Tab-separated table of C-alpha atoms and ligand atoms in Angstrom:
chain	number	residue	atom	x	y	z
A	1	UNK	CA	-0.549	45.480	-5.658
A	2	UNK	CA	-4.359	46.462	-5.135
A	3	UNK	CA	-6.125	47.376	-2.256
A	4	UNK	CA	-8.529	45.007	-0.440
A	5	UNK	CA	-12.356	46.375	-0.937
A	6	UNK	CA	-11.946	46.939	2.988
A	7	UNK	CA	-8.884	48.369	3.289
A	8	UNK	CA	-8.982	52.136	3.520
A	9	UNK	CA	-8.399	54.653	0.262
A	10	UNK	CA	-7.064	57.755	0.281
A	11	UNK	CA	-8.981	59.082	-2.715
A	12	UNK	CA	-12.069	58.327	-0.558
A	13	UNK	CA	-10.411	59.875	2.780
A	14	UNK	CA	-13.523	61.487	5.157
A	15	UNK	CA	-11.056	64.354	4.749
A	16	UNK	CA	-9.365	66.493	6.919
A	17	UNK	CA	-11.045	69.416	9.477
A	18	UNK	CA	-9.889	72.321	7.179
A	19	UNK	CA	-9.982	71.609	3.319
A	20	UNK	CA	-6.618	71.674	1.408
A	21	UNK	CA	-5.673	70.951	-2.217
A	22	UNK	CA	-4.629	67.367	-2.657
A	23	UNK	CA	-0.510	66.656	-3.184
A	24	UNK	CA	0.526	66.789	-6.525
A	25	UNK	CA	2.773	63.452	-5.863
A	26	UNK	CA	1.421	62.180	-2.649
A	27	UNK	CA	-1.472	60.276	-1.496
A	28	UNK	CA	-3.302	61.637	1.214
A	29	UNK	CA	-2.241	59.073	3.967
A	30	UNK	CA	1.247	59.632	2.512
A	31	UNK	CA	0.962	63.397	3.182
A	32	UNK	CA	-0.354	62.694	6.895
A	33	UNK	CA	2.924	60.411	7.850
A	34	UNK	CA	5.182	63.475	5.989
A	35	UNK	CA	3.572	65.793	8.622
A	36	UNK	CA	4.390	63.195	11.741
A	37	UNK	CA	7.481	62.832	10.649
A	38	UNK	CA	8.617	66.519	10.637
A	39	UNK	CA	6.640	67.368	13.426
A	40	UNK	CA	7.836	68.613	17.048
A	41	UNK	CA	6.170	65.863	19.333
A	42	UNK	CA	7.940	63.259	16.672
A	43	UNK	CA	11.253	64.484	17.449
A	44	UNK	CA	10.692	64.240	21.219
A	45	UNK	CA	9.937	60.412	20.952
A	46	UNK	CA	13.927	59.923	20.796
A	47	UNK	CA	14.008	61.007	24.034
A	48	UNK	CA	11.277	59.820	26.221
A	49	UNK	CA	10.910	56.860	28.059
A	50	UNK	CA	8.839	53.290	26.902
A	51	UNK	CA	9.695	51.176	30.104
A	52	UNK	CA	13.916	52.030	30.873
A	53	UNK	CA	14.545	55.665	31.529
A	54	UNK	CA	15.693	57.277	28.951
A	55	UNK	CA	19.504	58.092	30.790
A	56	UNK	CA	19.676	54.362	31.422
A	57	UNK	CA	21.539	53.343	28.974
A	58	UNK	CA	21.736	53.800	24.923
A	59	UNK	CA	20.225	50.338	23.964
A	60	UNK	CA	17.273	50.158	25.068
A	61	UNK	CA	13.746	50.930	23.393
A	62	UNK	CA	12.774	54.438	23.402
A	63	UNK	CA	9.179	55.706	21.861
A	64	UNK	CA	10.545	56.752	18.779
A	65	UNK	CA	12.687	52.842	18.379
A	66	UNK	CA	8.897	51.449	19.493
A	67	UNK	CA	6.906	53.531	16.821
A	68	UNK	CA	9.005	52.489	14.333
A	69	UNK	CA	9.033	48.851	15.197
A	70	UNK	CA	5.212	48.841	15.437
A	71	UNK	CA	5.451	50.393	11.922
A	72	UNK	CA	7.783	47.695	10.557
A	73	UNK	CA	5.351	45.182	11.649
A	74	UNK	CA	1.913	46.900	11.014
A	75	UNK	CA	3.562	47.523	7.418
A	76	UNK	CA	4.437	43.961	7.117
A	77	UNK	CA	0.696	42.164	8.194
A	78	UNK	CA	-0.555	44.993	6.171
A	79	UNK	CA	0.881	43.912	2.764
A	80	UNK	CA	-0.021	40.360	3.601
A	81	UNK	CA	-3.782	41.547	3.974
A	82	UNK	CA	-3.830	43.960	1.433
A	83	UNK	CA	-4.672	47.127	3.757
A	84	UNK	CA	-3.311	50.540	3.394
A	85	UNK	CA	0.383	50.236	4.133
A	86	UNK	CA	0.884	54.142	4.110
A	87	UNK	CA	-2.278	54.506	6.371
A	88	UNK	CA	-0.725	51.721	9.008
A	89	UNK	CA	2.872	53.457	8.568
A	90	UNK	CA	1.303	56.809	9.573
A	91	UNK	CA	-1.028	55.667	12.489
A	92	UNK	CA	1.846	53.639	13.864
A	93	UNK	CA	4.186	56.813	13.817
A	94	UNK	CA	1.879	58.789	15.223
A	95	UNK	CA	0.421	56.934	18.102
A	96	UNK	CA	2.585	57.498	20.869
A	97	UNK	CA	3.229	61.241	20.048
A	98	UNK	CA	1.308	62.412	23.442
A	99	UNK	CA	2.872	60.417	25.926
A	100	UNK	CA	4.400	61.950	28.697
A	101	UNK	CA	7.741	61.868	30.186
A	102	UNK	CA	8.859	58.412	32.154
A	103	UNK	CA	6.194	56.592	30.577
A	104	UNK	CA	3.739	54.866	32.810
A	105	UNK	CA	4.553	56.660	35.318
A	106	UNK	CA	4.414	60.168	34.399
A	107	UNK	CA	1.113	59.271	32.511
A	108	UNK	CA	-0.284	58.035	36.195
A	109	UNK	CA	1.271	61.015	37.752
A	110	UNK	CA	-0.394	63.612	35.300
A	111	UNK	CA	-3.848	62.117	34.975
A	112	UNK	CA	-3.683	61.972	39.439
A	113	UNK	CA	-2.901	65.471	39.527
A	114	UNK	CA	-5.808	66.434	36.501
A	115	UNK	CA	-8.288	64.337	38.184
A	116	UNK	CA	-10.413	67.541	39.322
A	117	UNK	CA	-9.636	68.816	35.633
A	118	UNK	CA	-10.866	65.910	33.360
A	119	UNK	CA	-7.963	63.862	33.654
A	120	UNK	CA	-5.060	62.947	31.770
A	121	UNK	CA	-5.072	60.187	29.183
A	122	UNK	CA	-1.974	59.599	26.389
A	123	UNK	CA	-4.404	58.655	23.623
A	124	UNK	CA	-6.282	61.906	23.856
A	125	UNK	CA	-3.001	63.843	24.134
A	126	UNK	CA	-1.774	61.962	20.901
A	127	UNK	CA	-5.004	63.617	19.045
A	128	UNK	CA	-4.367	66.976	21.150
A	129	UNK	CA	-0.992	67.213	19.824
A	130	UNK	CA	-1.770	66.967	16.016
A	131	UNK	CA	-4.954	68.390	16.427
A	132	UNK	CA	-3.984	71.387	18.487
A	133	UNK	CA	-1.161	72.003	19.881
A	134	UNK	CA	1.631	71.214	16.929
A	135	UNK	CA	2.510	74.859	15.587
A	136	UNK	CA	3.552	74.258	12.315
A	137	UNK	CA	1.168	76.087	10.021
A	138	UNK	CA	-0.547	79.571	9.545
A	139	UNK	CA	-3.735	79.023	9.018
A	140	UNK	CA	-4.771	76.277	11.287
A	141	UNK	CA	-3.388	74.962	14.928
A	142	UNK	CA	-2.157	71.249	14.814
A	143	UNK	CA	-1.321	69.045	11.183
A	144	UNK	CA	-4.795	68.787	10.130
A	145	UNK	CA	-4.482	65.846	9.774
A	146	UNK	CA	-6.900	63.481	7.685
A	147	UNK	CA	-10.242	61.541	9.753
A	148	UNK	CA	-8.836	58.194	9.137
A	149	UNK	CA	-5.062	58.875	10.817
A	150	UNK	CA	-6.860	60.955	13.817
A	151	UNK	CA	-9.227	58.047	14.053
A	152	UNK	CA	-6.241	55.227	14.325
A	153	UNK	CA	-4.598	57.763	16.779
A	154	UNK	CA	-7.880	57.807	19.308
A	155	UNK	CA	-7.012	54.465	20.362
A	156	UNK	CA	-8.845	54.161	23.145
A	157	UNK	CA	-11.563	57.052	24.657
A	158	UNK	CA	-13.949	57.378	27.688
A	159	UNK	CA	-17.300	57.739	27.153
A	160	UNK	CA	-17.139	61.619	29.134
A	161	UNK	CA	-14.561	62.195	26.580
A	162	UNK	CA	-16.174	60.917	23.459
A	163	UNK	CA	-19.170	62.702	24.219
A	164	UNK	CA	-16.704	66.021	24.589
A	165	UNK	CA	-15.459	65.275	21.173
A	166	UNK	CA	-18.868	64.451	19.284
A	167	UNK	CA	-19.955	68.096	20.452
A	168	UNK	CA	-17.299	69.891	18.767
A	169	UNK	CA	-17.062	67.694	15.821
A	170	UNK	CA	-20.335	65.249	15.470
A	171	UNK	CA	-19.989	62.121	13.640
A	172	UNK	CA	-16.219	62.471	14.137
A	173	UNK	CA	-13.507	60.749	15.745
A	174	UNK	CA	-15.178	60.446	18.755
A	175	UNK	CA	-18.384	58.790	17.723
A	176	UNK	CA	-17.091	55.187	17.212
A	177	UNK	CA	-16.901	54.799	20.851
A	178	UNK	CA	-20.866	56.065	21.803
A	179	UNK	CA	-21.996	54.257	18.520
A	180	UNK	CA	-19.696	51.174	20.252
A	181	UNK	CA	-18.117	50.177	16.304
A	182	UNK	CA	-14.617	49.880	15.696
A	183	UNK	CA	-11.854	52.039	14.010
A	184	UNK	CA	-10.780	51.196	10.073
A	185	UNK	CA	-8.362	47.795	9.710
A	186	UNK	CA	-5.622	49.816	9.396
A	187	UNK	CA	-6.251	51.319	12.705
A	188	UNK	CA	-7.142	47.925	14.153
A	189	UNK	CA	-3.336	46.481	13.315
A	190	UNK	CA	-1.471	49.066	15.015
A	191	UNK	CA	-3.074	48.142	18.035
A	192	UNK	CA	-2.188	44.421	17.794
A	193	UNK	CA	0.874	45.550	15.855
A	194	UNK	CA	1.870	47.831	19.070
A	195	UNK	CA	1.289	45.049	21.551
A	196	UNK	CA	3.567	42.602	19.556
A	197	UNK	CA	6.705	45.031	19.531
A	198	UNK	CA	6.638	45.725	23.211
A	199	UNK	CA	5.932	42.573	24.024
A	200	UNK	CA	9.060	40.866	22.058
A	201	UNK	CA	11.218	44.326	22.722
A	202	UNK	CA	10.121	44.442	25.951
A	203	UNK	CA	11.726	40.816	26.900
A	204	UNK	CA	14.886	41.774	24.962
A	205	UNK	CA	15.530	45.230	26.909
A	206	UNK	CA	14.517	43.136	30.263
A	207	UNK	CA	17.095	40.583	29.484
A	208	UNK	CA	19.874	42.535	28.662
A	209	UNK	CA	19.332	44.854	31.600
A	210	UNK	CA	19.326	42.086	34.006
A	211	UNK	CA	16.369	42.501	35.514
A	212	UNK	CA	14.010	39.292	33.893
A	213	UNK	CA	16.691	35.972	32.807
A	214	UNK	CA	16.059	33.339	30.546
A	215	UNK	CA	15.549	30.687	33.280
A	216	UNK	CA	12.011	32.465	34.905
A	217	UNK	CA	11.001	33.155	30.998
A	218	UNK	CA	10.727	29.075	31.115
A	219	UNK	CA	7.383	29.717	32.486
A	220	UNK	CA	6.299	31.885	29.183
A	221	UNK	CA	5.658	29.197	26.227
A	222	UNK	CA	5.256	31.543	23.983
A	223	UNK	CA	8.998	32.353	24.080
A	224	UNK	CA	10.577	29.398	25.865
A	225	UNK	CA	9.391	27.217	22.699
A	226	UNK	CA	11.442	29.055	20.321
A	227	UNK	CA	14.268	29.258	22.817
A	228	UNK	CA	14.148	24.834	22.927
A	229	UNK	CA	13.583	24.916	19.574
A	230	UNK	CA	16.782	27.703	18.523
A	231	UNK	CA	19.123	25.607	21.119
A	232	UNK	CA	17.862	21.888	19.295
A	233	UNK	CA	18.905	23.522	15.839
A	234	UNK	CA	22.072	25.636	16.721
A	235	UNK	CA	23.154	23.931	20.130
A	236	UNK	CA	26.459	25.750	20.002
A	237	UNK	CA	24.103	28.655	21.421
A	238	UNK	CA	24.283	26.863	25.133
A	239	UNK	CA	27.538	28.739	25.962
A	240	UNK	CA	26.909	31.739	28.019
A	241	UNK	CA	28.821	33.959	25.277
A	242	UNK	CA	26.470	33.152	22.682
A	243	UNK	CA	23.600	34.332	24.895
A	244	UNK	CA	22.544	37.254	22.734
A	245	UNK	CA	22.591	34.930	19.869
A	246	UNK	CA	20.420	32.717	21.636
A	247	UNK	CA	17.976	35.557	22.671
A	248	UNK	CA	17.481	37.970	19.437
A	249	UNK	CA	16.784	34.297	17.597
A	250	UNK	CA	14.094	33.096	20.214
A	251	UNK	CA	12.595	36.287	19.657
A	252	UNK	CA	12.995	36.642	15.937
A	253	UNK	CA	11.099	33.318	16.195
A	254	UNK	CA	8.452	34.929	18.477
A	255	UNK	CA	7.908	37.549	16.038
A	256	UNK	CA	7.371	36.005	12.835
A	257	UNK	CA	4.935	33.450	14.280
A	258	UNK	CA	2.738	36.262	15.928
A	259	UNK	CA	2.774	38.282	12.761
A	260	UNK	CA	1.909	34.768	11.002
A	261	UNK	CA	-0.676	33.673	13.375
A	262	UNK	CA	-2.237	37.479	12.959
A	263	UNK	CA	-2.214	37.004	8.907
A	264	UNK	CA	-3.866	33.800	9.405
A	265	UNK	CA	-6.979	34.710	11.650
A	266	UNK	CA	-7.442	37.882	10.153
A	267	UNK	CA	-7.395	36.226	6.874
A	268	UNK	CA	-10.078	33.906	7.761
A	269	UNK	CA	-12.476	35.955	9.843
A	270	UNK	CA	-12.261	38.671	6.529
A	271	UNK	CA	-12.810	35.830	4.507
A	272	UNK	CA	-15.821	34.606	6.893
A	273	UNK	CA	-17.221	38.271	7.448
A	274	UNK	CA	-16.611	39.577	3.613
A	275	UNK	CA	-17.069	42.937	3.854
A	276	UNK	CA	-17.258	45.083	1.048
A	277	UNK	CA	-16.209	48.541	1.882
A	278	UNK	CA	-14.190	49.878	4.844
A	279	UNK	CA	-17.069	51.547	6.375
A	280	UNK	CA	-18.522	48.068	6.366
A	281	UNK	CA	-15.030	46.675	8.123
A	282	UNK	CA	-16.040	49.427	11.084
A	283	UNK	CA	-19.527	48.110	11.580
A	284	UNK	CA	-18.110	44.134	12.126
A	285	UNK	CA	-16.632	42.945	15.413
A	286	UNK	CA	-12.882	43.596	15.951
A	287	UNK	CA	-11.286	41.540	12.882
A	288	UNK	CA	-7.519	41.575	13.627
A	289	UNK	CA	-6.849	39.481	15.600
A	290	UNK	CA	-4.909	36.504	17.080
A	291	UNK	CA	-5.804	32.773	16.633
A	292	UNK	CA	-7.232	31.367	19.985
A	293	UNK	CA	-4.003	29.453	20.848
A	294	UNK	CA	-1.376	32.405	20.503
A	295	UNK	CA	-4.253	35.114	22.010
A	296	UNK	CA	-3.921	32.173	25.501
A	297	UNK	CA	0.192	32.449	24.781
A	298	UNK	CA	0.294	36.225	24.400
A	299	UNK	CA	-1.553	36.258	27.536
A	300	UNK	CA	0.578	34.092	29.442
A	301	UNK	CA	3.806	36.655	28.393
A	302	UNK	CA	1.600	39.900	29.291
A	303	UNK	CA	0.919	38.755	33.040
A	304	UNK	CA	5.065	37.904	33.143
A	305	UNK	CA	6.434	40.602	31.938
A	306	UNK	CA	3.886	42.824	33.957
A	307	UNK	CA	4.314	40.808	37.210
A	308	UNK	CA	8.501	40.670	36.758
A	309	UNK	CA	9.506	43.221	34.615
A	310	UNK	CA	6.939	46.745	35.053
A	311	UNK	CA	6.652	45.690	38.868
A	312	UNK	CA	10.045	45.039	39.732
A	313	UNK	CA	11.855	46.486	42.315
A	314	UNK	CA	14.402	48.446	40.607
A	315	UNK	CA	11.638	49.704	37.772
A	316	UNK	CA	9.073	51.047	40.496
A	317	UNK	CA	12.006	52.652	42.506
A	318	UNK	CA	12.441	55.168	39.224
A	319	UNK	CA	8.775	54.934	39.189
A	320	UNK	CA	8.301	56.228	42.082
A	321	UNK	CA	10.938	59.102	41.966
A	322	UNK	CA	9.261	60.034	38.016
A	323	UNK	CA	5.845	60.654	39.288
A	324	UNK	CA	7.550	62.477	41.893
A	325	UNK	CA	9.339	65.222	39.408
A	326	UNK	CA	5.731	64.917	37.673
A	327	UNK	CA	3.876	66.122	40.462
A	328	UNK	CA	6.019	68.750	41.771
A	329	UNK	CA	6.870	70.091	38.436
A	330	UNK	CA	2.883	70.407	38.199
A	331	UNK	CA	2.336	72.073	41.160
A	332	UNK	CA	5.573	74.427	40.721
A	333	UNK	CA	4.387	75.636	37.287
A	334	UNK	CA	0.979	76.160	38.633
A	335	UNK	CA	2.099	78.422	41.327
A	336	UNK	CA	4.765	80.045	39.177
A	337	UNK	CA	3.713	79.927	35.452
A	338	UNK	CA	6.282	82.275	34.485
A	339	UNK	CA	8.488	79.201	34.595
A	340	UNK	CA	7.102	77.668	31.702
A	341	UNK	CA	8.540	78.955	28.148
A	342	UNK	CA	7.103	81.231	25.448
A	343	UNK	CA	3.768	80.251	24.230
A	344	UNK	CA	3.077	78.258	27.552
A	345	UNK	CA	2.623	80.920	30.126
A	346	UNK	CA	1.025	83.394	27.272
A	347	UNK	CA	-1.581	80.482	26.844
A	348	UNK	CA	-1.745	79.904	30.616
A	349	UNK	CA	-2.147	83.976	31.224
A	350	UNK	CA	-4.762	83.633	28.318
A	351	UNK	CA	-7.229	81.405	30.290
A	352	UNK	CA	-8.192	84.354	32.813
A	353	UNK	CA	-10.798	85.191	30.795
A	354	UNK	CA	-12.346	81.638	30.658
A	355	UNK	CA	-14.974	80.193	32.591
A	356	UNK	CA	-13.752	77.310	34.355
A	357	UNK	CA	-9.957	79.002	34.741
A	358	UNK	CA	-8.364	76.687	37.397
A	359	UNK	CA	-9.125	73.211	34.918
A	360	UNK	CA	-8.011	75.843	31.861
A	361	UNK	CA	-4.874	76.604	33.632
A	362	UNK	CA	-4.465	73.188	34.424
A	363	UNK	CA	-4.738	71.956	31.082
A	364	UNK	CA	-2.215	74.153	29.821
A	365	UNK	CA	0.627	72.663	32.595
A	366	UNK	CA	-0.295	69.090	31.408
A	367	UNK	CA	0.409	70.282	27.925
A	368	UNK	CA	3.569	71.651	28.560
A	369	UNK	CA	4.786	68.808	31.249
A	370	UNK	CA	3.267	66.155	28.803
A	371	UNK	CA	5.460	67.476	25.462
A	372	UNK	CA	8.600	67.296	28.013
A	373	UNK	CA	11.132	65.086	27.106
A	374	UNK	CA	12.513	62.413	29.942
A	375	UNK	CA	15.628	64.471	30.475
A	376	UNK	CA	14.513	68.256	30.157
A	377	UNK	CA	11.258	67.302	32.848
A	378	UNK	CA	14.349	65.891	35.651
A	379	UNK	CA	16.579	69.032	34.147
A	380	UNK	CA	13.097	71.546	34.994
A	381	UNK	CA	13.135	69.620	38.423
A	382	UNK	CA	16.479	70.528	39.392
A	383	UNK	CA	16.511	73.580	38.589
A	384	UNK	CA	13.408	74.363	39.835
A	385	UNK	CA	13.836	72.547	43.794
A	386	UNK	CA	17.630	72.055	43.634
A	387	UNK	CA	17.084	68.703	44.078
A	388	UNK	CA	18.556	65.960	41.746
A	389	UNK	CA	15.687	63.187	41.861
A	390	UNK	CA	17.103	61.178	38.475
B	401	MG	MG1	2.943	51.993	21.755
């Protein structure tokens, strides 16, 4: 099938930050993804948290069973547009690699104790670790990795940050967000691709854990409809025992009519907006998108499952206890870096001779706490205070 005009080619990649002979077999894109997928901070996903610690049981989501839904469904919308299904695969892989520990929580916990030092902020840590701080190659630090993956990675990026970027690389990925234009289409779907698997996986997991039930997710249209209209066709489904049955349907359901509502008014604003080149695609307002009715509907679900499932009791008890380990593994490695392994404390005992040394130092501790997996950061926290917090 051909590319779109917009979509993003590989044989016209802005390249990558140190120059390399192209793949005998592979496209570029291609190339990037085979990098993600062998890489370090990849493996880790398996083990770190999306909203259930990781310990809490087997079935539930994890970042590396989120990346590769958001794949599955970027990959799908992307065929359906005619956009770079490779690029989309690789961006979608990619773009939780610098999350921390615990999720949301350890993210909050890390970016409170960096506040004097910059800050803390996943999407930057996602370019940090396949710009930087994957060790993987000898002539270069990080996957070098080509512009348009590292720009679909940079999700989001303050303008302190961007401005920090555009000095060491100007006109890079950085720029987009002082020259306020938006990332390639490709980019664009993982975003809405992202928010569509943890919104349907995020109701599934909440279900089967107990903590949301089908009865308050009457007030959320956007899934109650397909629940009515499952139980109208199939009404053997009313039993209790067939409540799984029930649920993966409604949200198979869900699914398909997001990823068909996103087809549709991407479809037509492309169609409206013709552009003729990718670059042009950047310049345009945000073209993926929603149709007006399901963007009010996808609302509605957002608020619920922030209001019942992120803020409930039980969740922001292990919140609480996560951004606990967080912070006092910070301040423990701080005090004693020769806690941290290998390349860590040489790194940390490297920053002596640089200017601003405490934020250096600091820096180097979120690295190492960020690439922690759920269970080796409350492991470090036991052994380090003899306390057994999760
Ligand atoms: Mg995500």
């Amino acid at each position: 099938m051909t590319l779109a005009v917009f979509a993003c080619d590989p044989d016209r990649s802005k390249g990558r930050r140190f120059a390399q002979e192209p793949a005998p077999t592979r496209t570029e894109f291609q190339r990037d993804r085979d990098r993600i997928v062998h890489s370090t901070a990849f493996r880790r996903l398996v083990y770190k948290t999306q909203v259930f610690l990781n310990h809490e049981g087997d079935l539930f989501r994890t970042r590396l069973t989120h990346s590769l839904e958001v794949a599955q469904l970027g990959r799908s919308i992307a065929r359906s547009l005619r956009l770079n299904e490779d690029l989309v695969e690789t961006i979608a892989l990619a773009h939780d690699l610098g999350h921390t520990p615990f999720g949301h929580a350890g993210q909050d916990a890390l970016n409170e104790c960096m506040l004097e030092h910059g800050g803390f902020e996943h999407n930057l840590q996602s370019l940090r670790v396949v710009d930087t701080l994957e060790e993987r190659y000898p002539q270069f630090d990080g996957l070098n990795l080509t512009f348009e993956t590292r720009e679909g990675i940079l999700k989001h990026c303050s303008p302190t940050h961007a401005q920090a970027l555009e000095l060491v690389e100007p006109g890079g990925v950085g720029h987009r967000f002082l020259a306020r234009s938006q990332p390639s289409l490709e980019a664009q779907l993982c975003n809405l691709a992202d928010e569509i698997a943890y919104n349907a996986h995020d109701i599934d997991d909440g279900v089967r854990s107990g903590l949301i039930t089908l009865e308050q997710l009457q007030d959320v249209a956007l899934f109650d409809d397909f629940r009515r209209e499952t139980l109208a066709e199939f009404p053997h489904l009313q039993e209790q025992a067939q409540g799984r049955r029930l649920l993966y349907e409604a949200i198979r359901r869900m699914l398909s009519s997001q990823v068909y509502d996103v087809i549709a008014a991407t479809q037509s604003a492309l169609d409206a907006a013709a552009p003729r080149s990718a670059d042009e695609a950047r310049q345009l307002p945000r073209m993926l998108q929603f149709g007006e009715a399901m963007q009010d509907k996808s609302k509605v679900l957002k608020k619920f499952l922030f209001v019942q499932l992120y803020r409930h009791p039980k969740v922001m008890e292990m919140t609480a206890l996560a951004k606990q380990v967080v912070r006092e593994l910070f301040a423990l490695y701080l005090s004693r870096p020769q806690e941290m392994q290998g390349r860590f404390l040489a790194r940390l005992q490297a920053t002596r001779a640089e200017v601003d040394e405490a934020s250096a130092a600091a820096r180097v501790v979120a690295d190492y706490i960020a690439g922690m997996t759920d269970r080796f950061a409350a492991r470090e926290h036991e052994r380090l205070t003899g306390l057994k917090l999760l």
